[in-house]
Tab-separated table of C-alpha atoms in Angstrom:
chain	number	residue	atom	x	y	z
A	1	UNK	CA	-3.065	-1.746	-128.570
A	2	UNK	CA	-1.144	1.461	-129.029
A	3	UNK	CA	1.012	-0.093	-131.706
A	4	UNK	CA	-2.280	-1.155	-133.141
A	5	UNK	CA	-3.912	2.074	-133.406
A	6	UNK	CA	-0.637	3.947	-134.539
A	7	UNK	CA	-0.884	0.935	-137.697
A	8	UNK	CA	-4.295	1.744	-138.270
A	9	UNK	CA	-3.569	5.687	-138.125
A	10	UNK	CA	-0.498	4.969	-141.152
A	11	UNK	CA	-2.764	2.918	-142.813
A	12	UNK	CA	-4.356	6.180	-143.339
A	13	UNK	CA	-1.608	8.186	-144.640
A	14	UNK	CA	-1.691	5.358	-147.779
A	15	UNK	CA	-5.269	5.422	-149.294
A	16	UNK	CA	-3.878	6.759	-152.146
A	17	UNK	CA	-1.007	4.231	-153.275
A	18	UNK	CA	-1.625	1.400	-155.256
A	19	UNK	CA	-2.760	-2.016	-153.348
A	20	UNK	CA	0.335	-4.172	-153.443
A	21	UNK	CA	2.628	-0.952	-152.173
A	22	UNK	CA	0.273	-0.593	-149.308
A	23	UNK	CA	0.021	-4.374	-148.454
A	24	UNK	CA	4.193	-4.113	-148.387
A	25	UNK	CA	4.081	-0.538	-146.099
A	26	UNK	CA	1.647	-2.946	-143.973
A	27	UNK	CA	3.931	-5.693	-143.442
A	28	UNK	CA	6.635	-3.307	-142.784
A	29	UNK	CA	4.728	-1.041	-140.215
A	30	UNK	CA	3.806	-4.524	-138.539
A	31	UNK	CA	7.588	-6.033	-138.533
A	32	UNK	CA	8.789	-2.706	-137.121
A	33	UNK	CA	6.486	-2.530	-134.251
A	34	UNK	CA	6.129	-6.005	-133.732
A	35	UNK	CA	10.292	-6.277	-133.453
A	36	UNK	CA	10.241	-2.967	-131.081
A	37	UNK	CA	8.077	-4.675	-129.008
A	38	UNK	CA	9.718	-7.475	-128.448
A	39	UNK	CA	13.280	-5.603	-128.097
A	40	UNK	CA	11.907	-3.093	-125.515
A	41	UNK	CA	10.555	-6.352	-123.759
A	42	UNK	CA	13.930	-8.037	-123.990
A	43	UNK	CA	16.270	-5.044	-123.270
A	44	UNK	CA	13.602	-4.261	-119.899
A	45	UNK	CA	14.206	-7.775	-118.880
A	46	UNK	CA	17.293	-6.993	-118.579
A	47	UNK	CA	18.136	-3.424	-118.025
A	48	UNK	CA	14.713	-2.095	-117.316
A	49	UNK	CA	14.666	-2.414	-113.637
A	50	UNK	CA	17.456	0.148	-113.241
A	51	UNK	CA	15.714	2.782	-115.360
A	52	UNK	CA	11.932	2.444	-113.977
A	53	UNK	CA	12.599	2.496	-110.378
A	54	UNK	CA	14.877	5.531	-110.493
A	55	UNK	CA	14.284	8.948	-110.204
A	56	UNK	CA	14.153	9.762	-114.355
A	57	UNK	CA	11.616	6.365	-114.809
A	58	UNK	CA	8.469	9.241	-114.986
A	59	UNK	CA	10.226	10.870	-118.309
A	60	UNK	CA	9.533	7.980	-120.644
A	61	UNK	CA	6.182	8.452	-120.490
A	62	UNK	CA	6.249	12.512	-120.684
A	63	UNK	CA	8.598	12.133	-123.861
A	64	UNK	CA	5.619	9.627	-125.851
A	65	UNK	CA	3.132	11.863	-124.470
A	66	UNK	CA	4.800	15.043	-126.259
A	67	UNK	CA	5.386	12.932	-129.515
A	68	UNK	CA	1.741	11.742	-129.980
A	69	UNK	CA	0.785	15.207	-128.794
A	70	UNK	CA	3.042	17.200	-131.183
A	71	UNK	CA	2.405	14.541	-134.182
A	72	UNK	CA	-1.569	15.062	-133.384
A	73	UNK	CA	-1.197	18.611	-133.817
A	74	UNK	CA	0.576	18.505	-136.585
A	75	UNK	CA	-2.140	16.152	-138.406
A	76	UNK	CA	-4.763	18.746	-137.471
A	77	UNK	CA	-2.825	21.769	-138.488
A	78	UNK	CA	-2.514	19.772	-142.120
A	79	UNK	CA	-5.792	19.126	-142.254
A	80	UNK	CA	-7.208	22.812	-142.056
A	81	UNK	CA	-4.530	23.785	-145.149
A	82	UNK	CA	-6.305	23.885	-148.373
A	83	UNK	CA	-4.208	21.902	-150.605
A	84	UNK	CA	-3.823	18.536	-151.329
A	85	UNK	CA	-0.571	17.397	-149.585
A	86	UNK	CA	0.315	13.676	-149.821
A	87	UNK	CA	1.439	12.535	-146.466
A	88	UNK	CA	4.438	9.864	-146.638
A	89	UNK	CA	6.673	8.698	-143.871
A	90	UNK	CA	9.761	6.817	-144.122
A	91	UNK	CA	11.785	4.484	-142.159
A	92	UNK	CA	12.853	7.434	-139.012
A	93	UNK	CA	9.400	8.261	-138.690
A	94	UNK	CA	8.012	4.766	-138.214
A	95	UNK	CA	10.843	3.911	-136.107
A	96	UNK	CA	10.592	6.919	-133.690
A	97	UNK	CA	6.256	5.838	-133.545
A	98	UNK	CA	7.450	2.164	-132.919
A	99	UNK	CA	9.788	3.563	-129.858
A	100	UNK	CA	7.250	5.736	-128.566
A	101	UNK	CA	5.213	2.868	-128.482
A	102	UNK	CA	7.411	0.429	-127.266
A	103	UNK	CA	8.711	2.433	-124.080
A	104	UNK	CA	5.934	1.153	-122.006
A	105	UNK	CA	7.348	-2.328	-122.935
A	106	UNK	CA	10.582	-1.173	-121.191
A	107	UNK	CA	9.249	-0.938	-117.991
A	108	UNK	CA	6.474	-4.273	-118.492
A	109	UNK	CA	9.873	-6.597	-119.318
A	110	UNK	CA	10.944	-5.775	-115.836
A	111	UNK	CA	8.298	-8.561	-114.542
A	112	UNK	CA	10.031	-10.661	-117.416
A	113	UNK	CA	13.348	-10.740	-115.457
A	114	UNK	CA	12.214	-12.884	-113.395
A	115	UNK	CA	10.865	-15.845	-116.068
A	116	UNK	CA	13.723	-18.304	-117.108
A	117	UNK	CA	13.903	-17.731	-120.511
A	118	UNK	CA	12.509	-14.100	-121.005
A	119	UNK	CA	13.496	-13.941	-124.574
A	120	UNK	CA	10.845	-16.254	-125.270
A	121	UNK	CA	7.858	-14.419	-123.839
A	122	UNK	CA	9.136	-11.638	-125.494
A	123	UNK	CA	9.591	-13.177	-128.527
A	124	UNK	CA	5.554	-13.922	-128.395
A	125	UNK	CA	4.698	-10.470	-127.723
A	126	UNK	CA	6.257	-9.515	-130.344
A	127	UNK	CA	4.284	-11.729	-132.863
A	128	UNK	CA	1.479	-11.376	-131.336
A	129	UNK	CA	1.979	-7.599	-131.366
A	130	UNK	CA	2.549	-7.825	-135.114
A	131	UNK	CA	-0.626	-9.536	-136.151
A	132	UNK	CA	-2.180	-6.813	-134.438
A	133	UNK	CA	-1.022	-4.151	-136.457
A	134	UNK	CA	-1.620	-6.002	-139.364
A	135	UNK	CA	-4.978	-6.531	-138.415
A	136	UNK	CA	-5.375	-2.757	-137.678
A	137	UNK	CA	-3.549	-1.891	-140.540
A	138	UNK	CA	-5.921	-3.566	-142.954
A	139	UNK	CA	-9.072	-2.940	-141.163
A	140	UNK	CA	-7.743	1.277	-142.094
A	141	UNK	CA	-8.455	0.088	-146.087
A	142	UNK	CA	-12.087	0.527	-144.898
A	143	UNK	CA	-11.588	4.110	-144.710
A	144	UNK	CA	-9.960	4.581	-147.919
A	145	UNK	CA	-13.001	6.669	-149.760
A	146	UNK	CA	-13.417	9.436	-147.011
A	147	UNK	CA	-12.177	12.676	-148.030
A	148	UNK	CA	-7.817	12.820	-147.412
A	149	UNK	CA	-8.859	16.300	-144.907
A	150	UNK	CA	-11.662	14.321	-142.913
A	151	UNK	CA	-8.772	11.148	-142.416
A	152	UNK	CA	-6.410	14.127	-141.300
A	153	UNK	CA	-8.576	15.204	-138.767
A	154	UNK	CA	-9.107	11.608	-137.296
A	155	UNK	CA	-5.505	10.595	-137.278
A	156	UNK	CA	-5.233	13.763	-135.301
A	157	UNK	CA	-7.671	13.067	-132.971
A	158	UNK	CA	-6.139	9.454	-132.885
A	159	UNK	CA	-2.880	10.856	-131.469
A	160	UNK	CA	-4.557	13.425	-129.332
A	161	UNK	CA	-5.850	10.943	-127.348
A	162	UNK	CA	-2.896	8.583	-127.028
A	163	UNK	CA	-1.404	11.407	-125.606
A	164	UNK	CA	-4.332	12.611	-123.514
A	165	UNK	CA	-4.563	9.011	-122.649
A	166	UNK	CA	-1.016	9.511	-120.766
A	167	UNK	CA	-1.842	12.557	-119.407
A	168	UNK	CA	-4.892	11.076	-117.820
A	169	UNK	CA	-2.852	8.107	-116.281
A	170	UNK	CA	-1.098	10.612	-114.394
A	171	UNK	CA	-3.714	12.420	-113.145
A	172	UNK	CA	-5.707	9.580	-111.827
């Protein structure tokens, strides 16, 4: 679902671009999360039972915490500027948001080491995980008339709360 809402967040960031260069950013933001997922799946099947039990497994989750944080700040800090900036991201950006999303995965493809063919249940999380952000992606086109400061704000509060979201976990 995080991958999901991240889509639907850079969905956001392209109400301005003509329809068939968003429909492409789309399919891209959904291969690149969709293939992280499944990766992060795969590689914790394999390799993800030495990281998550030891004594460092806590710091994946405080590193996406501080990027949704910092990246949710930043939208809001945009949003309060006067002029009209036109947000882009490019292929660093959308990978470092599909890792951040993708960490949890890590630890999740531990339970995967145990399947006989792992690669294939990750393999369907992945696809699965791409129609998703598709899905969110498109359903952002919805909010394409609102003013660019108000879709700022919302993408802030968007990331905010992934990374509250964290926080919370560890609270509770």
């Amino acid at each position: 679902i995080d991958a999901g809402i991240v889509s639907f967040a850079l969905g956001l960031t392209t109400a301005e671009e003509a329809k068939r260069q968003r429909l492409l950013k789309g399919l891209l933001i959904a291969l690149v999360f969709g293939l992280f997922q499944f990766l992060m799946l795969w590689i914790g099947s394999y390799g993800g039972f030495l990281f998550a039990f030891s004594s460092y497994g806590y710091l994946s989750q405080v590193v996406v915490c501080g990027v949704f944080l910092l990246i949710g700040i930043k939208l809001f800090q945009e949003a309060q500027k006067d002029e009209q900036k036109e947000l882009s991201w490019g292929m660093v950006s959308l990978t470092v948001l599909a890792v951040a999303t993708s960490i949890d995965a890590l630890a999740a493809g531990i339970s995967l080491g145990t399947l006989p063919d792992a690669r294939e249940s990750a393999m369907q999380i992945g696809v699965i995980t791409f129609f998703v952000c598709s899905a969110f992606y498109l359903f952002s086109f919805l909010f394409s008339s609102i003013p660019h400061r108000w879709l700022m704000r919302f993408g802030g509060v968007i990331f905010t709360g992934l990374g509250l979201r964290i926080v919370w976990h560890y609270i509770t």
